[in-house]
């Protein structure tokens, strides 16, 4: 039983936590907003991030009666929508929650997992507390163990992500998705039917279509949108329904099309075009894209699971039956995914090479969150492969705190300078129209 | 570091540990065979063997497929130097050491087949490295959640596939008879190990803790499981003989349980330190020890080939205490059982740097032990020897605390 004194202490701690958490989130949101060249229609995304992290409110689930927490990109959102619930991605980038989680999770655990543990421990983050079920795909050791810890605090289901992706693995994963249906139905009280699943495919498909359009526009013309703005859009997808997010993205796409027609870009200068890959960049931990863009580069490509990778691949239905749809979901979750959880992940190299080509990338920043061993393991191979192409790469290791910002700034600045030196000098011609 | 220096540092660590073990236990005639076996293993060619990385695969199926398993379970600082450039800085020393053994100059593993249980992130990525090098590998994907109703089925299916892959490598198929014979053989070895651990328990005056751990590890360095079992029975008889005839001179040492990451030969700084600090390891709670308790009874040895494979898979899934599970209830319950049995005055929880799964498990174990008033000493280290003196000071302080606890208990009782 809590005494009056400990109760006051707890209240004071909670208040401090809320203050620090909201201040950090507000600061990073403001820095993203302050970057020049944001397209029209960004408000819904900013408002969502503000609602979740600054106002500390529940996710706006609209007509959906429940929310289901998910981690990683392997949980099919279609199944959750079909059960009448809204998926909320709970991977966290919060510094304050990280510092709480630091006392709970082992020292060498990755900061993302520590932040999740921190939020769950404080019980102060509505999006975490509101979940009727959490679905944790086991993609790394930290996720595996945090699932064990979280299962004591909430209803949780794990998904065994196989190390390879052959037909048998897909079949086994499909069987797990059938188990997930059962759990979702129990958690929400709604049955998943052929119709509800088809509707969910359409809902998610619309958002994916808008995203593919967004990616197509970005590729078409360099410097059309800043990477930090693009990341804010993609991070907001975690807390918006697919329909709302798709609608909001449609407006941004319209604005980008207008820019192309008017030949407007975010800058008149020829900025080094950077591809960001490696460990996920989760709001509010957007210090790396912000540093890149504040020090004179532009994040032109993003190969992280909280970025384009998260929603890019649509499910391909080759058989119109219920089973066919389930197979399509399992295939989509595993086959195209370049997550380093897979033992053989050669396709990530092809994906990076493809992004380099399509986005005219001049340098790659490989982001490694401290303790994220799976990404660290793949660095060497990627460095070798990109070395053959003459693309410079740097490995940036960081944590969820602001202490390393100046160190990171120096390294990023030097990297950008290096690319600029390689670049042909800009020709000063007629003034370009820019923001 | 050049090739010669690396080889020298490996040899030195290996022979130093063997010599120290011999010096401390020279009175036991039967112990020498195990030292010789370990020495032979270090320079044994791998060639066409079936190599198991780690100890998380049922070797009975490898034996049933007509192969003598060749294990690389890690444990050597010297071998980590052959893999330093291949893995990230934060990789755990066990995985580094395993990869080092594979890349050791003079030991040709190019024709070997590697069985890789994907127990953690490092093993998953090591599998990728070996595959990229064009080596023949088979990965065993361990279902991480025991509550998954398909877990045993998935594991059994993989065991079937593993048997097929090894059979293709050895040219010898797994039959009902070969599977039953292999199950019987390993059950005999595990039963002998259980007996040895029981008869030597607390008798540090006859056989040291490090020697007990070494005998256990030597299973993974043997070329013949049958001979190892026979020699172990002889050693157990010898220990039992002395135990019946001599009074335990060292019973004053506080008894501790060594839990967490398994201590693997030749890096025995922890058991050596425990002894130096005046403690005795009464029990060990790691997944390798618990594996020795998977013994098949006569009923399980009957049935069709697939039934035998299923029963192996089911036993392994049920009793595997490795940290590759979402919740390691088997380990938790085992530790709880050992504590209930008595004699444990403290727990040394060994965590190798980078093996965070053990650290995650510690929280729950610590809470249970604190309820029962058992102090826990979390000891984090790697395979380097630079921290020995620091660890010694901490271990001595822990030992002193256990002695004081004893005195307090006696005073309270009187």
PDB file of C-alpha atoms in Angstrom, chain B residues 28-275:
ATOM      1  CA  UNK B  28      42.501 -38.124  -9.464  1.00  0.00           C
ATOM      2  CA  UNK B  29      43.803 -40.762 -11.852  1.00  0.00           C
ATOM      3  CA  UNK B  30      40.669 -40.800 -13.985  1.00  0.00           C
ATOM      4  CA  UNK B  31      40.720 -37.058 -14.600  1.00  0.00           C
ATOM      5  CA  UNK B  32      43.786 -37.125 -16.830  1.00  0.00           C
ATOM      6  CA  UNK B  33      41.914 -38.795 -19.689  1.00  0.00           C
ATOM      7  CA  UNK B  34      39.588 -35.789 -19.948  1.00  0.00           C
ATOM      8  CA  UNK B  35      42.540 -33.406 -20.092  1.00  0.00           C
ATOM      9  CA  UNK B  36      44.106 -35.478 -22.845  1.00  0.00           C
ATOM     10  CA  UNK B  37      40.805 -35.566 -24.756  1.00  0.00           C
ATOM     11  CA  UNK B  38      40.566 -31.777 -24.612  1.00  0.00           C
ATOM     12  CA  UNK B  39      44.153 -31.406 -25.756  1.00  0.00           C
ATOM     13  CA  UNK B  40      43.578 -33.779 -28.681  1.00  0.00           C
ATOM     14  CA  UNK B  41      40.395 -31.917 -29.613  1.00  0.00           C
ATOM     15  CA  UNK B  42      42.202 -28.590 -29.942  1.00  0.00           C
ATOM     16  CA  UNK B  43      44.345 -29.906 -32.769  1.00  0.00           C
ATOM     17  CA  UNK B  44      41.896 -32.419 -34.214  1.00  0.00           C
ATOM     18  CA  UNK B  45      41.222 -31.897 -37.942  1.00  0.00           C
ATOM     19  CA  UNK B  46      37.650 -30.992 -38.899  1.00  0.00           C
ATOM     20  CA  UNK B  47      37.711 -32.023 -42.571  1.00  0.00           C
ATOM     21  CA  UNK B  48      34.358 -33.554 -43.564  1.00  0.00           C
ATOM     22  CA  UNK B  49      32.814 -33.484 -40.080  1.00  0.00           C
ATOM     23  CA  UNK B  50      29.415 -32.236 -39.034  1.00  0.00           C
ATOM     24  CA  UNK B  51      30.144 -29.170 -36.926  1.00  0.00           C
ATOM     25  CA  UNK B  52      27.573 -27.959 -34.400  1.00  0.00           C
ATOM     26  CA  UNK B  53      27.888 -24.309 -33.396  1.00  0.00           C
ATOM     27  CA  UNK B  54      26.876 -23.931 -29.774  1.00  0.00           C
ATOM     28  CA  UNK B  55      25.114 -26.661 -27.857  1.00  0.00           C
ATOM     29  CA  UNK B  56      21.494 -25.960 -28.723  1.00  0.00           C
ATOM     30  CA  UNK B  57      20.930 -28.842 -31.147  1.00  0.00           C
ATOM     31  CA  UNK B  58      20.127 -32.433 -30.134  1.00  0.00           C
ATOM     32  CA  UNK B  59      23.325 -34.244 -31.011  1.00  0.00           C
ATOM     33  CA  UNK B  60      21.483 -37.570 -30.899  1.00  0.00           C
ATOM     34  CA  UNK B  61      20.124 -36.825 -34.359  1.00  0.00           C
ATOM     35  CA  UNK B  62      23.574 -35.995 -35.687  1.00  0.00           C
ATOM     36  CA  UNK B  63      24.884 -39.286 -34.308  1.00  0.00           C
ATOM     37  CA  UNK B  64      21.861 -41.114 -35.736  1.00  0.00           C
ATOM     38  CA  UNK B  65      22.759 -39.658 -39.132  1.00  0.00           C
ATOM     39  CA  UNK B  66      26.076 -41.471 -39.016  1.00  0.00           C
ATOM     40  CA  UNK B  67      28.266 -38.526 -37.974  1.00  0.00           C
ATOM     41  CA  UNK B  68      30.399 -37.907 -34.919  1.00  0.00           C
ATOM     42  CA  UNK B  69      29.509 -34.331 -33.975  1.00  0.00           C
ATOM     43  CA  UNK B  70      32.310 -31.809 -33.775  1.00  0.00           C
ATOM     44  CA  UNK B  71      31.259 -28.947 -31.509  1.00  0.00           C
ATOM     45  CA  UNK B  72      32.430 -25.383 -31.469  1.00  0.00           C
ATOM     46  CA  UNK B  73      30.908 -23.915 -28.330  1.00  0.00           C
ATOM     47  CA  UNK B  74      33.256 -20.993 -27.771  1.00  0.00           C
ATOM     48  CA  UNK B  75      35.117 -20.226 -24.561  1.00  0.00           C
ATOM     49  CA  UNK B  76      38.475 -19.166 -25.910  1.00  0.00           C
ATOM     50  CA  UNK B  77      39.923 -15.676 -25.882  1.00  0.00           C
ATOM     51  CA  UNK B  78      42.654 -16.808 -28.243  1.00  0.00           C
ATOM     52  CA  UNK B  79      40.150 -17.891 -30.884  1.00  0.00           C
ATOM     53  CA  UNK B  80      38.265 -14.569 -30.757  1.00  0.00           C
ATOM     54  CA  UNK B  81      41.295 -12.963 -32.349  1.00  0.00           C
ATOM     55  CA  UNK B  82      40.624 -14.851 -35.595  1.00  0.00           C
ATOM     56  CA  UNK B  83      37.171 -13.303 -35.891  1.00  0.00           C
ATOM     57  CA  UNK B  84      37.777  -9.769 -34.648  1.00  0.00           C
ATOM     58  CA  UNK B  85      37.621  -8.226 -38.091  1.00  0.00           C
ATOM     59  CA  UNK B  86      34.511 -10.126 -39.118  1.00  0.00           C
ATOM     60  CA  UNK B  87      32.066  -9.076 -36.423  1.00  0.00           C
ATOM     61  CA  UNK B  88      30.961  -5.805 -34.814  1.00  0.00           C
ATOM     62  CA  UNK B  89      32.570  -4.562 -31.624  1.00  0.00           C
ATOM     63  CA  UNK B  90      29.597  -5.447 -29.400  1.00  0.00           C
ATOM     64  CA  UNK B  91      29.317  -9.089 -30.453  1.00  0.00           C
ATOM     65  CA  UNK B  92      29.325 -11.484 -27.513  1.00  0.00           C
ATOM     66  CA  UNK B  93      32.567 -13.381 -26.866  1.00  0.00           C
ATOM     67  CA  UNK B  94      30.947 -16.808 -27.338  1.00  0.00           C
ATOM     68  CA  UNK B  95      29.942 -16.036 -30.925  1.00  0.00           C
ATOM     69  CA  UNK B  96      33.305 -14.417 -31.594  1.00  0.00           C
ATOM     70  CA  UNK B  97      35.098 -17.446 -30.268  1.00  0.00           C
ATOM     71  CA  UNK B  98      32.952 -19.845 -32.329  1.00  0.00           C
ATOM     72  CA  UNK B  99      33.629 -17.886 -35.518  1.00  0.00           C
ATOM     73  CA  UNK B 100      37.299 -17.727 -34.562  1.00  0.00           C
ATOM     74  CA  UNK B 101      37.514 -21.510 -34.274  1.00  0.00           C
ATOM     75  CA  UNK B 102      36.085 -21.806 -37.786  1.00  0.00           C
ATOM     76  CA  UNK B 103      38.624 -19.372 -39.185  1.00  0.00           C
ATOM     77  CA  UNK B 104      41.546 -20.764 -37.278  1.00  0.00           C
ATOM     78  CA  UNK B 105      44.568 -21.183 -39.553  1.00  0.00           C
ATOM     79  CA  UNK B 106      45.650 -24.764 -40.042  1.00  0.00           C
ATOM     80  CA  UNK B 107      42.185 -26.168 -39.296  1.00  0.00           C
ATOM     81  CA  UNK B 108      40.475 -26.704 -42.614  1.00  0.00           C
ATOM     82  CA  UNK B 109      36.701 -26.540 -42.293  1.00  0.00           C
ATOM     83  CA  UNK B 110      35.938 -26.028 -45.959  1.00  0.00           C
ATOM     84  CA  UNK B 111      34.350 -29.474 -46.446  1.00  0.00           C
ATOM     85  CA  UNK B 112      32.540 -29.517 -43.132  1.00  0.00           C
ATOM     86  CA  UNK B 113      28.829 -29.107 -42.689  1.00  0.00           C
ATOM     87  CA  UNK B 114      27.739 -26.538 -40.113  1.00  0.00           C
ATOM     88  CA  UNK B 115      24.604 -26.961 -38.025  1.00  0.00           C
ATOM     89  CA  UNK B 116      23.698 -23.537 -36.682  1.00  0.00           C
ATOM     90  CA  UNK B 117      20.978 -23.140 -34.055  1.00  0.00           C
ATOM     91  CA  UNK B 118      19.703 -19.569 -34.310  1.00  0.00           C
ATOM     92  CA  UNK B 119      19.652 -18.894 -30.601  1.00  0.00           C
ATOM     93  CA  UNK B 120      20.492 -15.204 -30.835  1.00  0.00           C
ATOM     94  CA  UNK B 121      21.186 -12.353 -33.241  1.00  0.00           C
ATOM     95  CA  UNK B 122      24.883 -13.126 -33.519  1.00  0.00           C
ATOM     96  CA  UNK B 123      24.304 -16.731 -34.552  1.00  0.00           C
ATOM     97  CA  UNK B 124      21.821 -15.594 -37.175  1.00  0.00           C
ATOM     98  CA  UNK B 125      24.355 -13.266 -38.684  1.00  0.00           C
ATOM     99  CA  UNK B 126      27.191 -15.782 -38.366  1.00  0.00           C
ATOM    100  CA  UNK B 127      25.036 -18.124 -40.452  1.00  0.00           C
ATOM    101  CA  UNK B 128      24.899 -15.384 -43.097  1.00  0.00           C
ATOM    102  CA  UNK B 129      28.677 -14.875 -42.980  1.00  0.00           C
ATOM    103  CA  UNK B 130      29.334 -18.598 -43.393  1.00  0.00           C
ATOM    104  CA  UNK B 131      26.802 -18.883 -46.204  1.00  0.00           C
ATOM    105  CA  UNK B 132      28.383 -15.945 -48.023  1.00  0.00           C
ATOM    106  CA  UNK B 133      31.727 -17.732 -47.770  1.00  0.00           C
ATOM    107  CA  UNK B 134      30.162 -20.645 -49.645  1.00  0.00           C
ATOM    108  CA  UNK B 135      30.150 -23.056 -46.725  1.00  0.00           C
ATOM    109  CA  UNK B 136      27.608 -25.806 -46.319  1.00  0.00           C
ATOM    110  CA  UNK B 137      25.216 -24.766 -43.540  1.00  0.00           C
ATOM    111  CA  UNK B 138      21.934 -25.846 -42.015  1.00  0.00           C
ATOM    112  CA  UNK B 139      20.157 -23.444 -39.715  1.00  0.00           C
ATOM    113  CA  UNK B 140      17.817 -24.489 -36.921  1.00  0.00           C
ATOM    114  CA  UNK B 141      15.315 -21.742 -36.228  1.00  0.00           C
ATOM    115  CA  UNK B 142      14.250 -22.213 -32.616  1.00  0.00           C
ATOM    116  CA  UNK B 143      10.617 -21.137 -32.028  1.00  0.00           C
ATOM    117  CA  UNK B 144      11.008 -18.388 -29.409  1.00  0.00           C
ATOM    118  CA  UNK B 145       7.661 -18.750 -27.681  1.00  0.00           C
ATOM    119  CA  UNK B 146       6.884 -22.018 -25.944  1.00  0.00           C
ATOM    120  CA  UNK B 147       3.234 -21.071 -25.647  1.00  0.00           C
ATOM    121  CA  UNK B 148       2.968 -21.110 -29.453  1.00  0.00           C
ATOM    122  CA  UNK B 149       0.873 -24.203 -30.142  1.00  0.00           C
ATOM    123  CA  UNK B 150       2.857 -24.941 -33.302  1.00  0.00           C
ATOM    124  CA  UNK B 151       6.275 -24.718 -31.566  1.00  0.00           C
ATOM    125  CA  UNK B 152       6.938 -28.450 -31.121  1.00  0.00           C
ATOM    126  CA  UNK B 153       5.635 -29.245 -34.607  1.00  0.00           C
ATOM    127  CA  UNK B 154       7.877 -26.588 -36.128  1.00  0.00           C
ATOM    128  CA  UNK B 155      10.889 -27.830 -34.222  1.00  0.00           C
ATOM    129  CA  UNK B 156      10.183 -31.476 -35.138  1.00  0.00           C
ATOM    130  CA  UNK B 157       9.889 -30.511 -38.788  1.00  0.00           C
ATOM    131  CA  UNK B 158      13.244 -28.803 -38.647  1.00  0.00           C
ATOM    132  CA  UNK B 159      14.780 -31.838 -36.999  1.00  0.00           C
ATOM    133  CA  UNK B 160      13.497 -33.978 -39.881  1.00  0.00           C
ATOM    134  CA  UNK B 161      15.034 -31.544 -42.345  1.00  0.00           C
ATOM    135  CA  UNK B 162      18.275 -31.473 -40.381  1.00  0.00           C
ATOM    136  CA  UNK B 163      18.471 -35.283 -40.486  1.00  0.00           C
ATOM    137  CA  UNK B 164      17.940 -35.216 -44.251  1.00  0.00           C
ATOM    138  CA  UNK B 165      20.658 -32.581 -44.705  1.00  0.00           C
ATOM    139  CA  UNK B 166      23.174 -34.459 -42.544  1.00  0.00           C
ATOM    140  CA  UNK B 167      22.319 -37.739 -44.238  1.00  0.00           C
ATOM    141  CA  UNK B 168      23.004 -36.159 -47.610  1.00  0.00           C
ATOM    142  CA  UNK B 169      26.367 -35.036 -46.234  1.00  0.00           C
ATOM    143  CA  UNK B 170      27.343 -38.336 -44.608  1.00  0.00           C
ATOM    144  CA  UNK B 171      25.591 -40.680 -47.011  1.00  0.00           C
ATOM    145  CA  UNK B 172      23.955 -42.494 -44.115  1.00  0.00           C
ATOM    146  CA  UNK B 173      20.205 -42.259 -43.523  1.00  0.00           C
ATOM    147  CA  UNK B 174      18.531 -41.957 -40.132  1.00  0.00           C
ATOM    148  CA  UNK B 175      16.591 -45.112 -39.409  1.00  0.00           C
ATOM    149  CA  UNK B 176      14.384 -46.015 -36.474  1.00  0.00           C
ATOM    150  CA  UNK B 177      17.162 -48.231 -35.182  1.00  0.00           C
ATOM    151  CA  UNK B 178      19.943 -45.630 -35.546  1.00  0.00           C
ATOM    152  CA  UNK B 179      17.791 -42.977 -33.877  1.00  0.00           C
ATOM    153  CA  UNK B 180      16.963 -45.250 -30.931  1.00  0.00           C
ATOM    154  CA  UNK B 181      20.616 -46.279 -30.571  1.00  0.00           C
ATOM    155  CA  UNK B 182      21.765 -42.650 -30.590  1.00  0.00           C
ATOM    156  CA  UNK B 183      19.114 -41.676 -28.036  1.00  0.00           C
ATOM    157  CA  UNK B 184      20.272 -44.513 -25.820  1.00  0.00           C
ATOM    158  CA  UNK B 185      23.912 -43.495 -26.232  1.00  0.00           C
ATOM    159  CA  UNK B 186      23.400 -39.840 -25.308  1.00  0.00           C
ATOM    160  CA  UNK B 187      20.988 -40.737 -22.505  1.00  0.00           C
ATOM    161  CA  UNK B 188      23.746 -42.914 -21.057  1.00  0.00           C
ATOM    162  CA  UNK B 189      26.216 -40.040 -21.302  1.00  0.00           C
ATOM    163  CA  UNK B 190      23.799 -37.572 -19.709  1.00  0.00           C
ATOM    164  CA  UNK B 191      22.913 -39.999 -16.925  1.00  0.00           C
ATOM    165  CA  UNK B 192      26.624 -40.502 -16.250  1.00  0.00           C
ATOM    166  CA  UNK B 193      27.109 -36.732 -16.124  1.00  0.00           C
ATOM    167  CA  UNK B 194      24.198 -36.299 -13.700  1.00  0.00           C
ATOM    168  CA  UNK B 195      25.683 -38.957 -11.461  1.00  0.00           C
ATOM    169  CA  UNK B 196      29.111 -37.353 -11.618  1.00  0.00           C
ATOM    170  CA  UNK B 197      27.729 -33.926 -10.737  1.00  0.00           C
ATOM    171  CA  UNK B 198      25.850 -35.421  -7.812  1.00  0.00           C
ATOM    172  CA  UNK B 199      28.730 -37.453  -6.348  1.00  0.00           C
ATOM    173  CA  UNK B 200      31.194 -34.601  -6.705  1.00  0.00           C
ATOM    174  CA  UNK B 201      28.795 -31.953  -5.376  1.00  0.00           C
ATOM    175  CA  UNK B 202      30.396 -29.961  -2.583  1.00  0.00           C
ATOM    176  CA  UNK B 203      33.527 -32.141  -2.563  1.00  0.00           C
ATOM    177  CA  UNK B 204      35.994 -29.470  -3.571  1.00  0.00           C
ATOM    178  CA  UNK B 205      38.614 -31.302  -1.505  1.00  0.00           C
ATOM    179  CA  UNK B 206      38.487 -34.178  -4.019  1.00  0.00           C
ATOM    180  CA  UNK B 207      37.730 -32.402  -7.277  1.00  0.00           C
ATOM    181  CA  UNK B 208      37.705 -28.653  -7.800  1.00  0.00           C
ATOM    182  CA  UNK B 209      34.713 -26.752  -9.164  1.00  0.00           C
ATOM    183  CA  UNK B 210      36.620 -25.825 -12.280  1.00  0.00           C
ATOM    184  CA  UNK B 211      37.455 -29.475 -12.871  1.00  0.00           C
ATOM    185  CA  UNK B 212      33.769 -30.401 -12.498  1.00  0.00           C
ATOM    186  CA  UNK B 213      32.880 -27.743 -15.038  1.00  0.00           C
ATOM    187  CA  UNK B 214      35.674 -28.951 -17.276  1.00  0.00           C
ATOM    188  CA  UNK B 215      34.462 -32.556 -17.189  1.00  0.00           C
ATOM    189  CA  UNK B 216      31.046 -31.308 -18.184  1.00  0.00           C
ATOM    190  CA  UNK B 217      32.513 -29.227 -21.038  1.00  0.00           C
ATOM    191  CA  UNK B 218      34.724 -32.098 -22.186  1.00  0.00           C
ATOM    192  CA  UNK B 219      31.614 -33.802 -23.586  1.00  0.00           C
ATOM    193  CA  UNK B 220      31.803 -31.244 -26.383  1.00  0.00           C
ATOM    194  CA  UNK B 221      35.426 -32.088 -27.025  1.00  0.00           C
ATOM    195  CA  UNK B 222      35.141 -35.816 -27.289  1.00  0.00           C
ATOM    196  CA  UNK B 223      35.574 -37.870 -30.429  1.00  0.00           C
ATOM    197  CA  UNK B 224      33.546 -40.731 -28.987  1.00  0.00           C
ATOM    198  CA  UNK B 225      30.516 -40.272 -26.729  1.00  0.00           C
ATOM    199  CA  UNK B 226      30.638 -43.954 -25.752  1.00  0.00           C
ATOM    200  CA  UNK B 227      34.199 -43.776 -24.477  1.00  0.00           C
ATOM    201  CA  UNK B 228      33.525 -40.499 -22.706  1.00  0.00           C
ATOM    202  CA  UNK B 229      30.622 -42.096 -20.825  1.00  0.00           C
ATOM    203  CA  UNK B 230      32.749 -45.045 -19.789  1.00  0.00           C
ATOM    204  CA  UNK B 231      35.571 -42.793 -18.563  1.00  0.00           C
ATOM    205  CA  UNK B 232      33.141 -40.593 -16.701  1.00  0.00           C
ATOM    206  CA  UNK B 233      31.635 -43.563 -14.902  1.00  0.00           C
ATOM    207  CA  UNK B 234      35.153 -44.529 -13.820  1.00  0.00           C
ATOM    208  CA  UNK B 235      35.856 -41.014 -12.611  1.00  0.00           C
ATOM    209  CA  UNK B 236      32.570 -40.903 -10.688  1.00  0.00           C
ATOM    210  CA  UNK B 237      33.471 -44.215  -9.019  1.00  0.00           C
ATOM    211  CA  UNK B 238      36.833 -42.782  -8.053  1.00  0.00           C
ATOM    212  CA  UNK B 239      35.315 -39.616  -6.610  1.00  0.00           C
ATOM    213  CA  UNK B 240      32.689 -41.640  -4.780  1.00  0.00           C
ATOM    214  CA  UNK B 241      35.365 -43.896  -3.371  1.00  0.00           C
ATOM    215  CA  UNK B 242      37.314 -40.958  -1.939  1.00  0.00           C
ATOM    216  CA  UNK B 243      34.149 -39.243  -0.757  1.00  0.00           C
ATOM    217  CA  UNK B 244      33.151 -42.248   1.309  1.00  0.00           C
ATOM    218  CA  UNK B 245      36.565 -42.568   2.870  1.00  0.00           C
ATOM    219  CA  UNK B 246      37.545 -38.970   3.516  1.00  0.00           C
ATOM    220  CA  UNK B 247      36.026 -36.218   5.547  1.00  0.00           C
ATOM    221  CA  UNK B 248      35.131 -33.075   3.622  1.00  0.00           C
ATOM    222  CA  UNK B 249      37.845 -30.658   4.696  1.00  0.00           C
ATOM    223  CA  UNK B 250      36.483 -27.741   2.758  1.00  0.00           C
ATOM    224  CA  UNK B 251      32.865 -27.778   3.861  1.00  0.00           C
ATOM    225  CA  UNK B 252      33.362 -24.448   5.569  1.00  0.00           C
ATOM    226  CA  UNK B 253      33.373 -22.732   2.207  1.00  0.00           C
ATOM    227  CA  UNK B 254      30.061 -20.991   1.563  1.00  0.00           C
ATOM    228  CA  UNK B 255      28.157 -22.763  -1.192  1.00  0.00           C
ATOM    229  CA  UNK B 256      27.055 -20.742  -4.204  1.00  0.00           C
ATOM    230  CA  UNK B 257      25.145 -21.398  -7.371  1.00  0.00           C
ATOM    231  CA  UNK B 258      26.760 -20.334 -10.637  1.00  0.00           C
ATOM    232  CA  UNK B 259      24.031 -19.219 -13.022  1.00  0.00           C
ATOM    233  CA  UNK B 260      23.674 -17.250 -16.262  1.00  0.00           C
ATOM    234  CA  UNK B 261      26.013 -17.529 -19.241  1.00  0.00           C
ATOM    235  CA  UNK B 262      27.729 -20.916 -19.263  1.00  0.00           C
ATOM    236  CA  UNK B 263      31.398 -20.911 -18.317  1.00  0.00           C
ATOM    237  CA  UNK B 264      33.218 -22.596 -21.176  1.00  0.00           C
ATOM    238  CA  UNK B 265      36.679 -24.076 -21.413  1.00  0.00           C
ATOM    239  CA  UNK B 266      39.427 -22.771 -21.654  1.00  0.00           C
ATOM    240  CA  UNK B 267      38.258 -19.462 -20.163  1.00  0.00           C
ATOM    241  CA  UNK B 268      37.921 -20.593 -16.562  1.00  0.00           C
ATOM    242  CA  UNK B 269      38.725 -17.357 -14.809  1.00  0.00           C
ATOM    243  CA  UNK B 270      35.353 -17.373 -13.040  1.00  0.00           C
ATOM    244  CA  UNK B 271      35.552 -20.832 -11.399  1.00  0.00           C
ATOM    245  CA  UNK B 272      39.215 -20.184 -10.566  1.00  0.00           C
ATOM    246  CA  UNK B 273      38.242 -16.881  -8.939  1.00  0.00           C
ATOM    247  CA  UNK B 274      35.369 -18.470  -7.035  1.00  0.00           C
ATOM    248  CA  UNK B 275      37.770 -20.979  -5.545  1.00  0.00           C
TER     249      UNK B 275
END
